[in-house]
Tab-separated table of C-alpha atoms in Angstrom:
chain	number	residue	atom	x	y	z
A	55	MET	CA	-13.971	4.796	-4.457
A	56	ILE	CA	-12.531	2.507	-1.845
A	57	PHE	CA	-10.555	-0.325	-3.400
A	58	PRO	CA	-10.508	-3.727	-1.635
A	59	GLU	CA	-6.743	-3.332	-1.092
A	60	TYR	CA	-7.447	-0.558	1.411
A	61	GLU	CA	-9.422	-2.987	3.530
A	62	ALA	CA	-6.388	-5.301	3.817
A	63	THR	CA	-3.836	-2.574	4.624
A	64	VAL	CA	-1.381	-3.088	7.465
A	65	PHE	CA	0.877	-0.367	8.851
A	66	LEU	CA	4.628	-0.660	9.185
A	67	VAL	CA	6.121	1.483	11.967
A	68	ASP	CA	9.581	1.986	13.420
A	69	GLU	CA	10.293	-0.338	16.325
A	70	GLY	CA	10.631	2.565	18.778
A	71	THR	CA	7.305	4.145	17.834
A	72	ASP	CA	4.493	3.351	20.237
A	73	SER	CA	2.446	6.530	20.576
A	74	TRP	CA	-0.758	5.550	18.804
A	75	GLN	CA	-3.133	7.206	21.266
A	76	GLY	CA	-5.992	9.604	20.613
A	77	SER	CA	-7.609	10.392	17.293
A	78	PHE	CA	-5.419	10.675	14.221
A	79	GLY	CA	-5.430	10.228	10.489
A	80	ILE	CA	-3.092	8.530	8.054
A	81	VAL	CA	-2.441	10.237	4.721
A	82	THR	CA	-0.037	9.614	1.859
A	83	ALA	CA	0.809	11.694	-1.175
A	84	SER	CA	1.931	8.570	-3.070
A	85	ASN	CA	0.214	7.156	-6.146
A	86	PRO	CA	-2.418	9.884	-6.651
A	87	GLY	CA	-5.234	7.789	-8.075
A	88	ASP	CA	-2.788	5.720	-10.159
A	89	LEU	CA	0.634	4.198	-9.704
A	90	VAL	CA	3.401	6.693	-10.472
A	91	PRO	CA	7.200	6.305	-10.501
A	92	GLU	CA	8.806	5.934	-7.064
A	93	SER	CA	10.819	9.142	-7.611
A	94	ASP	CA	7.518	11.042	-8.020
A	95	ASN	CA	6.152	9.442	-4.847
A	96	ARG	CA	9.253	10.459	-2.867
A	97	GLU	CA	8.948	14.064	-4.074
A	98	ARG	CA	5.216	14.218	-3.384
A	99	ASN	CA	5.705	12.876	0.157
A	100	ALA	CA	8.572	15.320	0.766
A	101	ARG	CA	6.203	18.145	-0.215
A	102	LEU	CA	3.496	16.733	2.065
A	103	ARG	CA	6.023	16.646	4.927
A	104	ARG	CA	6.843	20.334	4.330
A	105	VAL	CA	3.126	21.182	4.392
A	106	LEU	CA	2.704	19.319	7.692
A	107	GLU	CA	5.770	21.018	9.190
A	108	SER	CA	4.409	24.470	8.337
A	109	ASP	CA	0.754	23.855	9.332
A	110	ALA	CA	0.113	25.310	12.780
A	111	GLY	CA	-3.008	23.126	13.116
A	112	VAL	CA	-1.031	19.899	13.006
A	113	GLY	CA	-0.268	18.811	16.550
A	114	ARG	CA	2.371	16.296	15.519
A	115	PHE	CA	3.011	13.736	12.836
A	116	CYS	CA	5.272	10.780	12.192
A	117	PRO	CA	6.115	8.517	9.263
A	118	ILE	CA	4.171	5.289	8.838
A	119	ASP	CA	3.968	2.989	5.820
A	120	GLY	CA	0.677	1.632	4.549
A	121	CYS	CA	1.396	-1.854	3.187
A	122	SER	CA	-0.095	-4.932	1.628
A	123	PRO	CA	-0.291	-7.776	4.169
A	124	ASP	CA	2.780	-9.446	2.602
A	125	LEU	CA	4.658	-6.085	2.801
A	126	CYS	CA	5.466	-6.259	-0.940
A	127	HIS	CA	3.605	-3.006	-1.687
A	128	ARG	CA	4.378	-0.048	0.585
A	129	GLU	CA	3.305	3.561	0.504
A	130	ALA	CA	5.133	6.071	2.656
A	131	SER	CA	2.530	7.936	4.677
A	132	PHE	CA	2.148	10.107	7.746
A	133	ALA	CA	0.147	9.595	10.925
A	134	ILE	CA	-1.195	13.055	11.786
A	135	TRP	CA	-2.612	14.275	15.103
A	136	GLY	CA	-4.332	17.603	15.735
A	137	LEU	CA	-6.608	17.598	12.691
A	138	SER	CA	-10.246	16.548	12.574
A	139	ARG	CA	-11.499	13.666	10.482
A	140	ARG	CA	-12.918	16.175	8.003
A	141	GLN	CA	-9.549	17.935	7.746
A	142	ILE	CA	-7.781	14.609	7.161
A	143	VAL	CA	-10.195	13.799	4.312
A	144	LYS	CA	-9.618	17.264	2.816
A	145	LEU	CA	-5.862	16.705	3.048
A	146	GLY	CA	-6.307	13.414	1.211
A	147	GLN	CA	-8.330	15.221	-1.461
A	148	ARG	CA	-5.628	17.874	-1.783
A	149	TRP	CA	-3.103	15.124	-2.556
A	150	SER	CA	-5.485	13.378	-5.013
A	151	GLN	CA	-5.993	10.309	-2.850
A	152	ASN	CA	-8.883	7.872	-3.191
A	153	ALA	CA	-9.063	7.292	0.558
A	154	VAL	CA	-7.465	8.052	3.919
A	155	PHE	CA	-7.453	6.231	7.236
A	156	TRP	CA	-8.938	7.561	10.464
A	157	ILE	CA	-8.272	6.123	13.919
A	158	GLU	CA	-10.485	7.009	16.860
A	159	ALA	CA	-10.707	5.197	20.195
A	160	GLY	CA	-8.333	2.605	18.741
A	161	GLN	CA	-10.681	1.751	15.869
A	162	LEU	CA	-9.490	1.966	12.252
A	163	THR	CA	-11.735	3.302	9.497
A	164	VAL	CA	-10.973	3.851	5.818
A	165	VAL	CA	-12.773	6.902	4.407
A	166	GLY	CA	-13.288	7.593	0.713
A	167	CYS	CA	-11.997	11.055	-0.138
A	168	ARG	CA	-14.582	11.649	-2.856
A	169	SER	CA	-17.535	9.556	-1.731
A	170	GLY	CA	-17.199	9.955	2.026
A	171	ARG	CA	-17.987	6.234	2.244
A	172	GLN	CA	-16.427	4.649	5.286
A	173	ILE	CA	-15.593	1.105	6.178
A	174	ASP	CA	-14.774	0.074	9.731
A	175	LEU	CA	-11.716	-2.186	9.780
A	176	GLY	CA	-11.440	-3.149	13.440
A	177	ARG	CA	-8.672	-2.400	15.911
A	178	PHE	CA	-5.779	-0.317	14.594
A	179	ARG	CA	-3.231	-2.153	16.774
A	180	ASP	CA	-4.152	-5.420	15.040
A	181	ARG	CA	-2.872	-3.877	11.789
A	182	VAL	CA	0.453	-2.576	13.132
A	183	ARG	CA	3.684	-4.305	12.106
A	184	HIS	CA	7.078	-3.266	13.468
A	185	ALA	CA	10.030	-2.630	11.173
A	186	ILE	CA	13.098	-4.606	12.083
């Protein structure tokens, strides 16, 4: 299932980060299908980070927050290079996510982890917000 909130997502990045080239995915371990306490989300994302650090297939990754347009709801996530779209979806499934994001040729797509349904959301750069 792809909830309408996914279609409105913007991405909060550190001011110094500007390497959004090539194909990459965005995955979180937060809120696995339902909202969970923030302490659980922090632990789940720490475990996801350790998995990414130990996976030889991951080219590189960096933190990125998926947010509501008003930035009131944020989910710590990772932008991940070096994995295919299929691998990104499988990673999302592993962390019990409803959907993941895939960026290719600058275009943003949300992909349902269970259904495989995809929705094109336009240019990724139009969704990027810089942290102050």
